[in-house]
Amino acid sequence: MSKLGKKPIPVPKDTKIKIESGKLTLTGPKGSKELNLNDKIFTASISENNNLILNLIKKNEELNIIWGTTRSIVNNAVIGVSVGHEKTLELSGVGFRANLKGNILSLQLGFSHESTYEIPKNIKVSIEKQTTIKISGIDKELVGKVASEIKMLKPVEPYKAKGIKEKGQYVLRKEGKKK
């Protein structure tokens, strides 16, 4: 039995779930999302106390793994349409700045040129300070993908910890040359 798959998914009051043959439609205050469920493997139902329950039709070891993963994906979608997902990036280094021009994020990262990143449609990016970028959206996977692509423009180096990192990320510092 999958420990995670057995857990019911709590559904907030302002979120509506529509279950049709193999399709799960989630609508909430942040937006709506549609997920596909394999109806030959899973059955989805809503209990009296407003919880979404995923059940397996046939049980074996391979399907238990898929059961837990599918439950996590559905739970992330429920959280996304009700509250939303968010990541915060910090730029650390002399002269490192971020500017937003429409749907293009332009970054000055110590190179001779300006680095640009085009923001996808379903993602909202805001710049609080010139060195803090906040990425938010409904889809957890897309928010994480955008954050990792922006971080790859200038990864954090271990000697002076310059670069783009997530808020709260620990950087293992190295000692420099000794005389």
Coordinates of C-alpha atoms in Angstrom, one line a residue:
M1 CA 0.0 0.0 0.0
S2 CA 1.1 3.5 -0.8
K3 CA 1.3 5.6 2.3
L4 CA 0.9 8.9 0.4
G5 CA -1.7 7.6 -2.1
K6 CA -4.1 6.6 0.8
K7 CA -4.2 10.2 2.2
P8 CA -7.3 12.2 1.2
I9 CA -6.7 15.5 -0.5
P10 CA -8.3 18.4 1.5
V11 CA -10.2 20.7 -0.9
P12 CA -10.6 24.4 0.2
K13 CA -14.2 25.9 0.3
D14 CA -13.5 28.3 -2.6
T15 CA -12.2 25.5 -4.9
K16 CA -14.5 23.4 -7.1
I17 CA -13.6 20.0 -8.5
K18 CA -15.4 18.4 -11.5
I19 CA -14.8 14.7 -12.1
E20 CA -15.6 13.4 -15.6
S21 CA -14.4 10.2 -17.2
G22 CA -10.6 10.4 -16.8
K23 CA -10.6 14.2 -16.5
L24 CA -10.3 16.3 -13.3
T25 CA -11.2 20.0 -13.7
L26 CA -10.1 22.2 -10.8
T27 CA -11.3 25.8 -10.5
G28 CA -10.3 28.2 -7.7
P29 CA -9.7 31.9 -7.0
K30 CA -6.3 31.8 -8.8
G31 CA -7.5 30.2 -12.0
S32 CA -8.5 26.8 -13.4
K33 CA -6.5 23.7 -14.3
E34 CA -7.3 20.4 -16.1
L35 CA -5.7 17.1 -15.2
N36 CA -6.0 13.8 -17.0
L37 CA -6.4 10.6 -14.8
N38 CA -6.1 7.1 -16.2
D39 CA -9.6 5.8 -15.4
K40 CA -8.5 2.2 -16.0
I41 CA -6.1 2.6 -13.0
F42 CA -7.8 5.2 -10.7
T43 CA -11.2 6.2 -9.4
A44 CA -11.7 9.6 -7.9
S45 CA -14.5 10.6 -5.5
I46 CA -15.3 13.4 -3.2
S47 CA -16.3 12.5 0.4
E48 CA -18.8 14.3 2.6
N49 CA -16.2 16.3 4.5
N50 CA -15.0 17.9 1.2
N51 CA -11.9 15.6 0.6
L52 CA -10.8 14.2 -2.7
I53 CA -10.0 10.5 -2.6
L54 CA -8.0 8.6 -5.2
N55 CA -8.4 4.8 -5.2
L56 CA -6.7 2.1 -7.2
I57 CA -8.8 -0.4 -9.2
K58 CA -6.2 -3.1 -9.2
K59 CA -3.4 -3.2 -6.6
N60 CA 0.2 -4.2 -7.3
E61 CA 3.6 -2.8 -6.5
E62 CA 4.1 -0.7 -9.7
L63 CA 0.6 0.9 -9.4
N64 CA 1.3 1.8 -5.8
I65 CA 4.2 4.0 -6.9
I66 CA 2.0 5.6 -9.6
W67 CA -0.8 6.1 -7.0
G68 CA 1.4 8.2 -4.7
T69 CA 2.9 10.3 -7.5
T70 CA -0.6 11.0 -9.0
R71 CA -1.9 12.0 -5.6
S72 CA 1.0 14.5 -5.2
I73 CA 0.3 15.9 -8.7
V74 CA -3.4 16.4 -7.9
N75 CA -2.6 17.9 -4.5
N76 CA -0.2 20.4 -6.1
A77 CA -2.9 21.3 -8.6
V78 CA -5.4 21.9 -5.8
I79 CA -3.0 24.1 -3.9
G80 CA -2.1 25.9 -7.1
V81 CA -5.7 27.0 -8.0
S82 CA -6.5 27.9 -4.4
V83 CA -3.4 29.6 -3.1
G84 CA -0.8 29.5 -5.9
H85 CA 2.9 28.5 -5.9
E86 CA 5.7 31.0 -5.4
K87 CA 9.5 31.1 -5.5
T88 CA 11.8 34.0 -4.6
L89 CA 15.2 34.4 -6.2
E90 CA 18.0 36.7 -4.9
L91 CA 20.8 38.2 -6.9
S92 CA 24.0 38.7 -5.0
G93 CA 27.0 40.4 -6.5
V94 CA 28.3 43.9 -7.3
G95 CA 26.2 45.6 -10.0
F96 CA 23.7 42.7 -10.3
R97 CA 20.3 44.0 -11.2
A98 CA 17.0 42.8 -12.6
N99 CA 14.5 44.8 -14.7
L100 CA 11.1 43.8 -16.1
K101 CA 10.1 45.1 -19.5
G102 CA 6.7 43.6 -20.5
N103 CA 7.1 39.8 -20.5
I104 CA 10.9 40.0 -20.8
L105 CA 13.1 39.9 -17.7
S106 CA 16.5 41.6 -18.3
L107 CA 19.3 40.9 -15.9
Q108 CA 22.7 42.6 -15.5
L109 CA 24.9 39.8 -14.1
G110 CA 28.4 41.1 -14.5
F111 CA 28.8 40.1 -18.1
S112 CA 29.6 42.6 -20.9
H113 CA 26.1 42.1 -22.2
E114 CA 22.6 42.1 -20.7
S115 CA 21.0 38.6 -20.2
T116 CA 17.3 38.3 -21.1
Y117 CA 14.7 35.7 -20.2
E118 CA 11.2 35.5 -21.8
I119 CA 8.6 34.8 -19.2
P120 CA 5.9 32.1 -20.2
K121 CA 2.2 33.1 -20.3
N122 CA 1.0 31.4 -17.2
I123 CA 3.7 32.8 -14.9
K124 CA 3.7 36.1 -13.1
V125 CA 7.1 37.7 -12.3
S126 CA 7.5 40.7 -10.1
I127 CA 10.6 42.5 -9.0
E128 CA 10.4 43.8 -5.4
K129 CA 13.9 45.3 -5.2
Q130 CA 16.5 45.3 -8.0
T131 CA 18.0 42.2 -6.5
T132 CA 14.9 40.2 -5.6
I133 CA 12.7 38.4 -8.2
K134 CA 9.4 36.8 -7.2
I135 CA 8.0 34.1 -9.5
S136 CA 4.4 32.9 -9.0
G137 CA 1.8 30.9 -10.8
I138 CA -0.7 28.0 -10.7
D139 CA 1.5 25.2 -12.0
K140 CA 4.2 24.1 -9.5
E141 CA 6.2 22.4 -12.1
L142 CA 6.3 25.5 -14.4
V143 CA 7.2 27.8 -11.5
G144 CA 10.1 25.6 -10.6
K145 CA 11.2 25.3 -14.2
V146 CA 11.2 29.1 -14.7
A147 CA 13.1 29.6 -11.4
S148 CA 15.8 27.0 -12.4
E149 CA 16.2 28.5 -15.9
I150 CA 16.7 31.9 -14.4
K151 CA 19.2 30.5 -11.9
M152 CA 21.2 28.8 -14.7
L153 CA 21.9 32.2 -16.3
K154 CA 24.4 32.8 -13.4
P155 CA 24.9 29.9 -11.0
V156 CA 26.2 30.8 -7.5
E157 CA 30.0 30.4 -7.4
P158 CA 31.5 28.9 -4.1
Y159 CA 34.2 31.5 -3.4
K160 CA 32.3 34.8 -3.1
A161 CA 28.8 33.4 -3.4
K162 CA 28.0 35.7 -6.4
G163 CA 25.1 34.7 -8.7
I164 CA 21.4 33.9 -8.6
K165 CA 20.1 31.7 -5.8
E166 CA 16.8 30.9 -4.2
K167 CA 15.8 32.5 -0.9
G168 CA 17.1 30.4 1.9
Q169 CA 19.4 28.3 -0.3
Y170 CA 22.6 27.4 1.5
V171 CA 25.8 27.9 -0.5
L172 CA 28.8 25.9 0.6
R173 CA 31.7 28.4 0.6
K174 CA 35.3 27.4 -0.3
E175 CA 38.4 28.9 1.1
G176 CA 40.5 30.9 -1.4
K177 CA 44.2 30.6 -2.2
K178 CA 46.7 30.7 0.7
K179 CA 50.0 32.5 0.4

